[in-house]
One Martini backbone bead per residue (centre of mass of N, CA, C, O) as a GRO file, in nm:
protein
  436
    1UNK     BB    1  12.120  13.667   9.023
    2UNK     BB    2  12.151  13.439   9.240
    3UNK     BB    3  12.133  13.356   9.568
    4UNK     BB    4  12.467  13.281   9.542
    5UNK     BB    5  12.586  13.459   9.288
    6UNK     BB    6  12.498  13.322   9.033
    7UNK     BB    7  12.474  13.346   8.725
    8UNK     BB    8  12.176  13.307   8.567
    9UNK     BB    9  12.310  13.146   8.296
   10UNK     BB   10  12.529  12.954   8.488
   11UNK     BB   11  12.366  12.785   8.646
   12UNK     BB   12  12.273  12.472   8.721
   13UNK     BB   13  11.986  12.478   8.600
   14UNK     BB   14  12.069  12.566   8.309
   15UNK     BB   15  12.266  12.333   8.250
   16UNK     BB   16  12.066  12.102   8.297
   17UNK     BB   17  11.846  12.194   8.100
   18UNK     BB   18  12.018  12.167   7.845
   19UNK     BB   19  12.062  11.864   7.868
   20UNK     BB   20  11.761  11.778   7.879
   21UNK     BB   21  11.679  11.901   7.601
   22UNK     BB   22  11.865  11.726   7.433
   23UNK     BB   23  11.739  11.453   7.523
   24UNK     BB   24  11.429  11.530   7.454
   25UNK     BB   25  11.379  11.748   7.216
   26UNK     BB   26  11.263  11.961   7.432
   27UNK     BB   27  11.131  12.162   7.626
   28UNK     BB   28  11.103  12.214   7.943
   29UNK     BB   29  10.802  12.139   8.133
   30UNK     BB   30  10.959  12.246   8.381
   31UNK     BB   31  11.070  12.378   8.667
   32UNK     BB   32  11.410  12.458   8.775
   33UNK     BB   33  11.583  12.387   9.087
   34UNK     BB   34  11.883  12.431   9.243
   35UNK     BB   35  12.128  12.414   9.495
   36UNK     BB   36  12.226  12.727   9.408
   37UNK     BB   37  11.931  12.879   9.330
   38UNK     BB   38  11.882  12.827   9.055
   39UNK     BB   39  11.646  12.916   8.777
   40UNK     BB   40  11.426  12.743   8.536
   41UNK     BB   41  11.160  12.790   8.323
   42UNK     BB   42  10.837  12.783   8.319
   43UNK     BB   43  10.602  12.971   8.423
   44UNK     BB   44  10.368  12.791   8.627
   45UNK     BB   45  10.518  12.544   8.660
   46UNK     BB   46  10.631  12.290   8.790
   47UNK     BB   47  10.865  12.237   9.063
   48UNK     BB   48  11.188  12.119   9.040
   49UNK     BB   49  11.403  12.001   9.306
   50UNK     BB   50  11.756  12.016   9.343
   51UNK     BB   51  11.921  11.948   9.647
   52UNK     BB   52  12.137  11.758   9.493
   53UNK     BB   53  12.395  11.619   9.314
   54UNK     BB   54  12.306  11.320   9.353
   55UNK     BB   55  12.072  11.319   9.153
   56UNK     BB   56  12.250  11.347   8.901
   57UNK     BB   57  12.427  11.099   8.954
   58UNK     BB   58  12.206  10.889   8.926
   59UNK     BB   59  12.146  10.954   8.622
   60UNK     BB   60  12.427  10.878   8.518
   61UNK     BB   61  12.418  10.578   8.614
   62UNK     BB   62  12.068  10.572   8.580
   63UNK     BB   63  11.875  10.630   8.347
   64UNK     BB   64  11.551  10.709   8.468
   65UNK     BB   65  11.294  10.619   8.672
   66UNK     BB   66  11.451  10.498   8.916
   67UNK     BB   67  11.638  10.740   8.978
   68UNK     BB   68  11.416  10.944   9.028
   69UNK     BB   69  11.282  10.790   9.259
   70UNK     BB   70  11.527  10.781   9.447
   71UNK     BB   71  11.558  11.088   9.472
   72UNK     BB   72  11.282  11.132   9.600
   73UNK     BB   73  11.293  10.940   9.843
   74UNK     BB   74  11.565  11.089   9.963
   75UNK     BB   75  11.531  11.417   9.888
   76UNK     BB   76  11.707  11.516   9.635
   77UNK     BB   77  11.415  11.530   9.518
   78UNK     BB   78  11.151  11.764   9.431
   79UNK     BB   79  10.805  11.887   9.458
   80UNK     BB   80  10.630  12.164   9.419
   81UNK     BB   81  10.336  12.100   9.530
   82UNK     BB   82  10.181  11.916   9.289
   83UNK     BB   83  10.274  11.603   9.213
   84UNK     BB   84  10.069  11.520   8.999
   85UNK     BB   85  10.125  11.757   8.805
   86UNK     BB   86  10.419  11.693   8.758
   87UNK     BB   87  10.377  11.409   8.636
   88UNK     BB   88  10.179  11.488   8.413
   89UNK     BB   89  10.374  11.675   8.259
   90UNK     BB   90  10.599  11.470   8.200
   91UNK     BB   91  10.425  11.249   8.057
   92UNK     BB   92  10.318  11.428   7.831
   93UNK     BB   93  10.598  11.485   7.708
   94UNK     BB   94  10.672  11.189   7.654
   95UNK     BB   95  10.438  11.127   7.462
   96UNK     BB   96  10.496  11.349   7.252
   97UNK     BB   97  10.775  11.246   7.180
   98UNK     BB   98  10.829  10.952   7.177
   99UNK     BB   99  10.999  10.836   6.888
  100UNK     BB  100  11.141  11.147   6.851
  101UNK     BB  101  11.378  11.116   7.004
  102UNK     BB  102  11.691  11.177   7.035
  103UNK     BB  103  12.002  11.058   6.956
  104UNK     BB  104  12.273  10.996   7.141
  105UNK     BB  105  12.585  11.068   7.119
  106UNK     BB  106  12.902  11.047   7.221
  107UNK     BB  107  12.933  11.353   7.237
  108UNK     BB  108  12.688  11.406   7.414
  109UNK     BB  109  12.784  11.232   7.653
  110UNK     BB  110  13.051  11.380   7.703
  111UNK     BB  111  12.923  11.655   7.763
  112UNK     BB  112  12.758  11.564   8.008
  113UNK     BB  113  12.995  11.472   8.181
  114UNK     BB  114  13.145  11.741   8.180
  115UNK     BB  115  12.919  11.907   8.312
  116UNK     BB  116  12.901  11.734   8.568
  117UNK     BB  117  13.187  11.791   8.661
  118UNK     BB  118  13.151  12.106   8.687
  119UNK     BB  119  12.908  12.044   8.907
  120UNK     BB  120  13.005  11.801   9.104
  121UNK     BB  121  12.859  11.497   9.010
  122UNK     BB  122  13.100  11.326   9.026
  123UNK     BB  123  13.094  10.973   9.126
  124UNK     BB  124  12.988  10.747   9.304
  125UNK     BB  125  12.751  10.535   9.346
  126UNK     BB  126  12.471  10.559   9.487
  127UNK     BB  127  12.291  10.442   9.720
  128UNK     BB  128  12.048  10.235   9.792
  129UNK     BB  129  11.765  10.243   9.919
  130UNK     BB  130  11.641  10.064  10.190
  131UNK     BB  131  11.338  10.024  10.060
  132UNK     BB  132  11.446   9.832   9.865
  133UNK     BB  133  11.425   9.549   9.715
  134UNK     BB  134  11.588   9.217   9.810
  135UNK     BB  135  11.607   8.961   9.598
  136UNK     BB  136  11.633   8.603   9.572
  137UNK     BB  137  11.648   8.410   9.320
  138UNK     BB  138  11.416   8.279   9.141
  139UNK     BB  139  11.148   8.347   8.982
  140UNK     BB  140  10.872   8.217   9.148
  141UNK     BB  141  10.955   8.101   9.382
  142UNK     BB  142  10.848   8.038   9.688
  143UNK     BB  143  11.058   8.204   9.842
  144UNK     BB  144  11.044   8.465   9.671
  145UNK     BB  145  10.741   8.516   9.697
  146UNK     BB  146  10.745   8.546  10.003
  147UNK     BB  147  10.935   8.794  10.002
  148UNK     BB  148  10.764   8.980   9.822
  149UNK     BB  149  10.513   8.986  10.001
  150UNK     BB  150  10.652   9.082  10.261
  151UNK     BB  151  10.758   9.356  10.166
  152UNK     BB  152  10.458   9.473  10.145
  153UNK     BB  153  10.249   9.328  10.366
  154UNK     BB  154  10.469   9.336  10.626
  155UNK     BB  155  10.514   9.627  10.718
  156UNK     BB  156  10.227   9.662  10.878
  157UNK     BB  157   9.926   9.677  11.025
  158UNK     BB  158   9.942   9.971  11.127
  159UNK     BB  159   9.981  10.101  10.855
  160UNK     BB  160   9.713   9.997  10.719
  161UNK     BB  161   9.530  10.130  10.927
  162UNK     BB  162   9.606  10.420  10.841
  163UNK     BB  163   9.530  10.394  10.525
  164UNK     BB  164   9.272  10.246  10.572
  165UNK     BB  165   8.977  10.142  10.624
  166UNK     BB  166   8.761   9.943  10.817
  167UNK     BB  167   8.783   9.699  10.601
  168UNK     BB  168   9.080   9.646  10.489
  169UNK     BB  169   9.075   9.716  10.182
  170UNK     BB  170   9.331   9.636   9.918
  171UNK     BB  171   9.129   9.755   9.679
  172UNK     BB  172   8.901   9.811   9.456
  173UNK     BB  173   8.636   9.995   9.454
  174UNK     BB  174   8.270  10.080   9.448
  175UNK     BB  175   8.131  10.365   9.296
  176UNK     BB  176   7.792  10.492   9.320
  177UNK     BB  177   7.909  10.786   9.392
  178UNK     BB  178   8.067  11.080   9.440
  179UNK     BB  179   8.002  11.068   9.779
  180UNK     BB  180   8.131  10.817   9.852
  181UNK     BB  181   8.243  10.625  10.085
  182UNK     BB  182   8.515  10.429  10.098
  183UNK     BB  183   8.385  10.199  10.268
  184UNK     BB  184   8.131  10.172  10.088
  185UNK     BB  185   8.285  10.098   9.830
  186UNK     BB  186   8.391   9.831   9.945
  187UNK     BB  187   8.121   9.699  10.017
  188UNK     BB  188   8.013   9.703   9.729
  189UNK     BB  189   8.231   9.518   9.613
  190UNK     BB  190   8.178   9.272   9.797
  191UNK     BB  191   7.883   9.233   9.713
  192UNK     BB  192   7.933   9.195   9.412
  193UNK     BB  193   8.101   8.941   9.437
  194UNK     BB  194   7.891   8.765   9.585
  195UNK     BB  195   7.680   8.781   9.358
  196UNK     BB  196   7.849   8.666   9.125
  197UNK     BB  197   7.900   8.393   9.298
  198UNK     BB  198   7.629   8.299   9.442
  199UNK     BB  199   7.598   8.322   9.745
  200UNK     BB  200   7.515   8.093  10.005
  201UNK     BB  201   7.434   7.931  10.264
  202UNK     BB  202   7.725   7.721  10.299
  203UNK     BB  203   7.908   7.809  10.100
  204UNK     BB  204   8.215   7.736   9.936
  205UNK     BB  205   8.495   7.953   9.990
  206UNK     BB  206   8.783   8.063   9.806
  207UNK     BB  207   9.043   8.290   9.929
  208UNK     BB  208   9.290   8.416   9.727
  209UNK     BB  209   9.444   8.651   9.870
  210UNK     BB  210   9.291   8.789  10.142
  211UNK     BB  211   9.446   8.963  10.313
  212UNK     BB  212   9.251   9.133  10.567
  213UNK     BB  213   8.953   8.988  10.511
  214UNK     BB  214   8.715   9.135  10.372
  215UNK     BB  215   8.574   8.904  10.212
  216UNK     BB  216   8.567   8.681  10.419
  217UNK     BB  217   8.399   8.836  10.637
  218UNK     BB  218   8.161   8.918  10.459
  219UNK     BB  219   8.070   8.636  10.360
  220UNK     BB  220   8.025   8.518  10.648
  221UNK     BB  221   7.827   8.739  10.760
  222UNK     BB  222   7.624   8.811  10.506
  223UNK     BB  223   7.625   8.492  10.359
  224UNK     BB  224   7.713   8.234  10.528
  225UNK     BB  225   7.986   8.136  10.453
  226UNK     BB  226   8.244   7.899  10.380
  227UNK     BB  227   8.579   7.994  10.457
  228UNK     BB  228   8.890   7.994  10.277
  229UNK     BB  229   9.186   8.158  10.377
  230UNK     BB  230   9.460   8.284  10.171
  231UNK     BB  231   9.808   8.354  10.268
  232UNK     BB  232  10.156   8.464  10.276
  233UNK     BB  233  10.106   8.671  10.501
  234UNK     BB  234  10.153   8.686  10.834
  235UNK     BB  235  10.012   8.949  10.918
  236UNK     BB  236   9.744   8.884  10.785
  237UNK     BB  237   9.674   8.619  10.925
  238UNK     BB  238   9.669   8.737  11.210
  239UNK     BB  239   9.443   8.942  11.162
  240UNK     BB  240   9.217   8.750  11.068
  241UNK     BB  241   9.212   8.570  11.318
  242UNK     BB  242   9.134   8.797  11.510
  243UNK     BB  243   8.862   8.864  11.369
  244UNK     BB  244   8.731   8.590  11.392
  245UNK     BB  245   8.723   8.586  11.699
  246UNK     BB  246   8.578   8.864  11.750
  247UNK     BB  247   8.317   8.758  11.553
  248UNK     BB  248   8.251   8.448  11.579
  249UNK     BB  249   8.385   8.267  11.302
  250UNK     BB  250   8.514   7.978  11.348
  251UNK     BB  251   8.284   7.799  11.187
  252UNK     BB  252   8.343   7.965  10.891
  253UNK     BB  253   8.666   8.015  10.930
  254UNK     BB  254   8.971   7.960  10.748
  255UNK     BB  255   9.323   8.015  10.807
  256UNK     BB  256   9.589   8.023  10.557
  257UNK     BB  257   9.950   8.002  10.544
  258UNK     BB  258  10.009   7.997  10.192
  259UNK     BB  259  10.062   7.872   9.894
  260UNK     BB  260   9.870   7.821   9.620
  261UNK     BB  261  10.036   7.554   9.536
  262UNK     BB  262   9.937   7.408   9.829
  263UNK     BB  263   9.653   7.365   9.753
  264UNK     BB  264   9.420   7.080   9.804
  265UNK     BB  265   9.158   7.171   9.756
  266UNK     BB  266   8.811   7.111   9.644
  267UNK     BB  267   8.490   7.173   9.536
  268UNK     BB  268   8.419   7.455   9.522
  269UNK     BB  269   8.171   7.688   9.471
  270UNK     BB  270   8.396   7.919   9.514
  271UNK     BB  271   8.635   8.155   9.363
  272UNK     BB  272   8.867   8.404   9.487
  273UNK     BB  273   9.077   8.675   9.334
  274UNK     BB  274   9.210   8.979   9.472
  275UNK     BB  275   9.480   9.115   9.354
  276UNK     BB  276   9.693   8.847   9.302
  277UNK     BB  277   9.767   8.776   8.998
  278UNK     BB  278  10.010   8.984   8.971
  279UNK     BB  279  10.210   8.777   9.147
  280UNK     BB  280  10.251   8.513   8.969
  281UNK     BB  281  10.325   8.546   8.671
  282UNK     BB  282  10.365   8.469   8.348
  283UNK     BB  283  10.458   8.163   8.330
  284UNK     BB  284  10.252   8.080   8.580
  285UNK     BB  285   9.950   8.137   8.495
  286UNK     BB  286   9.846   7.872   8.368
  287UNK     BB  287   9.864   7.713   8.640
  288UNK     BB  288   9.676   7.898   8.796
  289UNK     BB  289   9.426   7.856   8.618
  290UNK     BB  290   9.417   7.549   8.660
  291UNK     BB  291   9.371   7.566   8.967
  292UNK     BB  292   9.099   7.706   8.957
  293UNK     BB  293   8.958   7.474   8.808
  294UNK     BB  294   9.018   7.249   9.021
  295UNK     BB  295   8.883   7.393   9.283
  296UNK     BB  296   8.622   7.392   9.128
  297UNK     BB  297   8.320   7.303   9.068
  298UNK     BB  298   8.085   7.207   8.889
  299UNK     BB  299   7.913   7.510   8.840
  300UNK     BB  300   8.119   7.689   8.936
  301UNK     BB  301   8.290   7.991   9.055
  302UNK     BB  302   8.510   8.255   8.919
  303UNK     BB  303   8.682   8.541   9.064
  304UNK     BB  304   8.870   8.798   8.897
  305UNK     BB  305   9.066   9.057   9.033
  306UNK     BB  306   9.256   9.266   8.798
  307UNK     BB  307   9.525   9.404   8.675
  308UNK     BB  308   9.617   9.609   8.392
  309UNK     BB  309   9.807   9.630   8.078
  310UNK     BB  310   9.968   9.713   7.825
  311UNK     BB  311  10.149   9.550   7.581
  312UNK     BB  312  10.411   9.758   7.626
  313UNK     BB  313  10.348   9.730   7.967
  314UNK     BB  314  10.334   9.449   8.161
  315UNK     BB  315  10.437   9.563   8.405
  316UNK     BB  316  10.492   9.787   8.682
  317UNK     BB  317  10.760   9.899   8.678
  318UNK     BB  318  11.049   9.998   8.821
  319UNK     BB  319  10.941  10.116   9.086
  320UNK     BB  320  10.727   9.905   9.172
  321UNK     BB  321  10.925   9.654   9.156
  322UNK     BB  322  11.133   9.778   9.375
  323UNK     BB  323  10.909   9.892   9.617
  324UNK     BB  324  10.625   9.725   9.608
  325UNK     BB  325  10.599   9.480   9.359
  326UNK     BB  326  10.776   9.233   9.318
  327UNK     BB  327  10.739   9.052   9.018
  328UNK     BB  328  10.521   9.170   8.877
  329UNK     BB  329  10.229   9.100   8.648
  330UNK     BB  330  10.091   9.250   8.362
  331UNK     BB  331   9.806   9.247   8.135
  332UNK     BB  332   9.591   9.223   7.916
  333UNK     BB  333   9.274   9.127   7.941
  334UNK     BB  334   9.263   8.928   7.698
  335UNK     BB  335   9.493   8.744   7.798
  336UNK     BB  336   9.358   8.648   8.059
  337UNK     BB  337   9.109   8.526   7.929
  338UNK     BB  338   9.267   8.318   7.759
  339UNK     BB  339   9.391   8.165   8.004
  340UNK     BB  340   9.124   8.076   8.134
  341UNK     BB  341   9.013   7.924   7.889
  342UNK     BB  342   9.254   7.726   7.855
  343UNK     BB  343   9.174   7.595   8.151
  344UNK     BB  344   8.832   7.563   8.116
  345UNK     BB  345   8.705   7.833   8.144
  346UNK     BB  346   8.407   8.033   8.141
  347UNK     BB  347   8.360   8.344   8.028
  348UNK     BB  348   8.082   8.572   8.132
  349UNK     BB  349   8.239   8.830   8.268
  350UNK     BB  350   8.333   9.177   8.220
  351UNK     BB  351   8.471   9.452   8.433
  352UNK     BB  352   8.543   9.774   8.437
  353UNK     BB  353   8.732   9.977   8.713
  354UNK     BB  354   8.921  10.218   8.659
  355UNK     BB  355   8.778  10.474   8.781
  356UNK     BB  356   8.757  10.352   9.068
  357UNK     BB  357   9.069  10.364   9.123
  358UNK     BB  358   9.110  10.662   9.130
  359UNK     BB  359   8.941  10.701   9.392
  360UNK     BB  360   9.076  10.499   9.576
  361UNK     BB  361   9.368  10.613   9.569
  362UNK     BB  362   9.294  10.901   9.652
  363UNK     BB  363   9.196  10.823   9.934
  364UNK     BB  364   9.465  10.711  10.035
  365UNK     BB  365   9.626  10.972   9.993
  366UNK     BB  366   9.465  11.153  10.182
  367UNK     BB  367   9.529  10.984  10.432
  368UNK     BB  368   9.834  11.007  10.424
  369UNK     BB  369   9.846  11.319  10.454
  370UNK     BB  370   9.677  11.340  10.718
  371UNK     BB  371   9.890  11.102  10.850
  372UNK     BB  372  10.194  11.167  10.812
  373UNK     BB  373  10.323  11.174  11.097
  374UNK     BB  374  10.242  10.884  11.173
  375UNK     BB  375  10.384  10.741  10.941
  376UNK     BB  376  10.672  10.840  10.998
  377UNK     BB  377  10.687  10.726  11.289
  378UNK     BB  378  10.653  10.424  11.187
  379UNK     BB  379  10.840  10.410  10.885
  380UNK     BB  380  10.943  10.670  10.779
  381UNK     BB  381  11.024  10.892  10.534
  382UNK     BB  382  11.103  10.711  10.297
  383UNK     BB  383  10.848  10.528  10.294
  384UNK     BB  384  10.644  10.757  10.273
  385UNK     BB  385  10.752  10.853   9.990
  386UNK     BB  386  10.694  10.597   9.842
  387UNK     BB  387  10.381  10.612   9.882
  388UNK     BB  388  10.329  10.880   9.754
  389UNK     BB  389  10.435  10.805   9.471
  390UNK     BB  390  10.257  10.557   9.427
  391UNK     BB  391   9.973  10.690   9.454
  392UNK     BB  392  10.001  10.916   9.251
  393UNK     BB  393  10.093  10.742   9.009
  394UNK     BB  394   9.855  10.540   9.012
  395UNK     BB  395   9.620  10.734   8.961
  396UNK     BB  396   9.730  10.830   8.684
  397UNK     BB  397   9.737  10.557   8.538
  398UNK     BB  398   9.426  10.522   8.551
  399UNK     BB  399   9.334  10.792   8.434
  400UNK     BB  400   9.515  10.742   8.150
  401UNK     BB  401   9.508  10.416   8.079
  402UNK     BB  402   9.777  10.247   8.161
  403UNK     BB  403   9.572  10.127   8.366
  404UNK     BB  404   9.380   9.853   8.500
  405UNK     BB  405   9.060   9.704   8.615
  406UNK     BB  406   8.909   9.370   8.664
  407UNK     BB  407   8.619   9.172   8.639
  408UNK     BB  408   8.621   8.806   8.626
  409UNK     BB  409   8.373   8.578   8.524
  410UNK     BB  410   8.361   8.227   8.589
  411UNK     BB  411   8.311   7.886   8.473
  412UNK     BB  412   8.248   7.538   8.541
  413UNK     BB  413   8.159   7.312   8.349
  414UNK     BB  414   7.996   7.047   8.283
  415UNK     BB  415   7.973   6.770   8.082
  416UNK     BB  416   7.700   6.905   7.949
  417UNK     BB  417   7.754   7.240   7.977
  418UNK     BB  418   7.677   7.346   8.240
  419UNK     BB  419   7.693   7.654   8.444
  420UNK     BB  420   7.472   7.751   8.679
  421UNK     BB  421   7.333   7.992   8.543
  422UNK     BB  422   7.121   8.255   8.571
  423UNK     BB  423   7.024   8.463   8.318
  424UNK     BB  424   6.881   8.690   8.526
  425UNK     BB  425   7.082   8.769   8.768
  426UNK     BB  426   7.246   9.019   8.664
  427UNK     BB  427   7.020   9.235   8.727
  428UNK     BB  428   7.095   9.211   9.057
  429UNK     BB  429   7.391   9.299   9.115
  430UNK     BB  430   7.326   9.639   9.132
  431UNK     BB  431   7.116   9.640   9.350
  432UNK     BB  432   7.154   9.841   9.615
  433UNK     BB  433   7.466   9.882   9.686
  434UNK     BB  434   7.455  10.153   9.862
  435UNK     BB  435   7.328   9.994  10.124
  436UNK     BB  436   7.604   9.839  10.224
   0.00000   0.00000   0.00000
């Protein structure tokens, strides 16, 4: 008997598991516990807990990743123990199933609906969690892009202070050793970017999508560059301006809150865009690449650090696009290289940092869990669960190679074809990075 007196083989968990196995065409890879206390599935496997019939109702209305994410975010569905192991198990089963999943007939669907009715899961469509993005207007209009950026980056500076280290760098770090401190990994990444860009005192750097100013402040302080920092997020702009004043960098740093399409400056010695290109959009990227070419002087350098994804999954996925980064677009590295070259830039170096992102995201997740109560007090349980799912899922995506991140260094040649690069300087890019 189940905890509530339900016969062991007729409890909700067994009935739901039977439906899931029909849909998957394979035994359930996780253990399932339902709201009535019934439980089934392989012992020792991660335990998925359906706390409410509403989780099943979400899947009936919208089968797939987004409904599962919504159920988790609202607490209707949970995973006991290691969430990463639960996701890893489910994704491994999905990969193994691949294209061999059975096609559900109308009879199969009718049986599923009937079973759901007997379980009391039939009803109106559950409301969308309040933390889901609600954008209006055409994709990648300036107004919609502003709203998309605000949804993620204007959550609050206090939240990101809780999540990030003291560099406030919200991008992949560069880990020079197993025991590298997360802040040191970020400083190593910033130094590597400055070296690849060849920054010297007085060099004019344009930082597009500057975030909370980690590169801007580092380049101004450590390399004495003259930096123009651009962001669409008001909270970020306010934070960077505050840091500029506090560090006495007013003569070296200008902070501009605007769309990259409104940048009028040109002839910069160097242009950097660190994990901002994912927000540009697929159709808009050629114009973005052309703008990078226009903004840098002949023999100047452009560094793009950007996430990539396989050809069959170019976006961020339903959950990420609904809750984290609406309208984002990622593509294979080679496609981005081709777009930069088509704009007239010569790509001189690409470097994969995929494994570095596994460690970076894991560090953020550890901080989130350590400061869980503070995060919940600041943004609420639902948003905290969004971020837990995002960070755990993101680390796994990089670990398993479904996503990548790359640094792409390009130059704008002059009319004679000169690149401005010293052929020997690359040997010094990685020297003593750990000391930074």
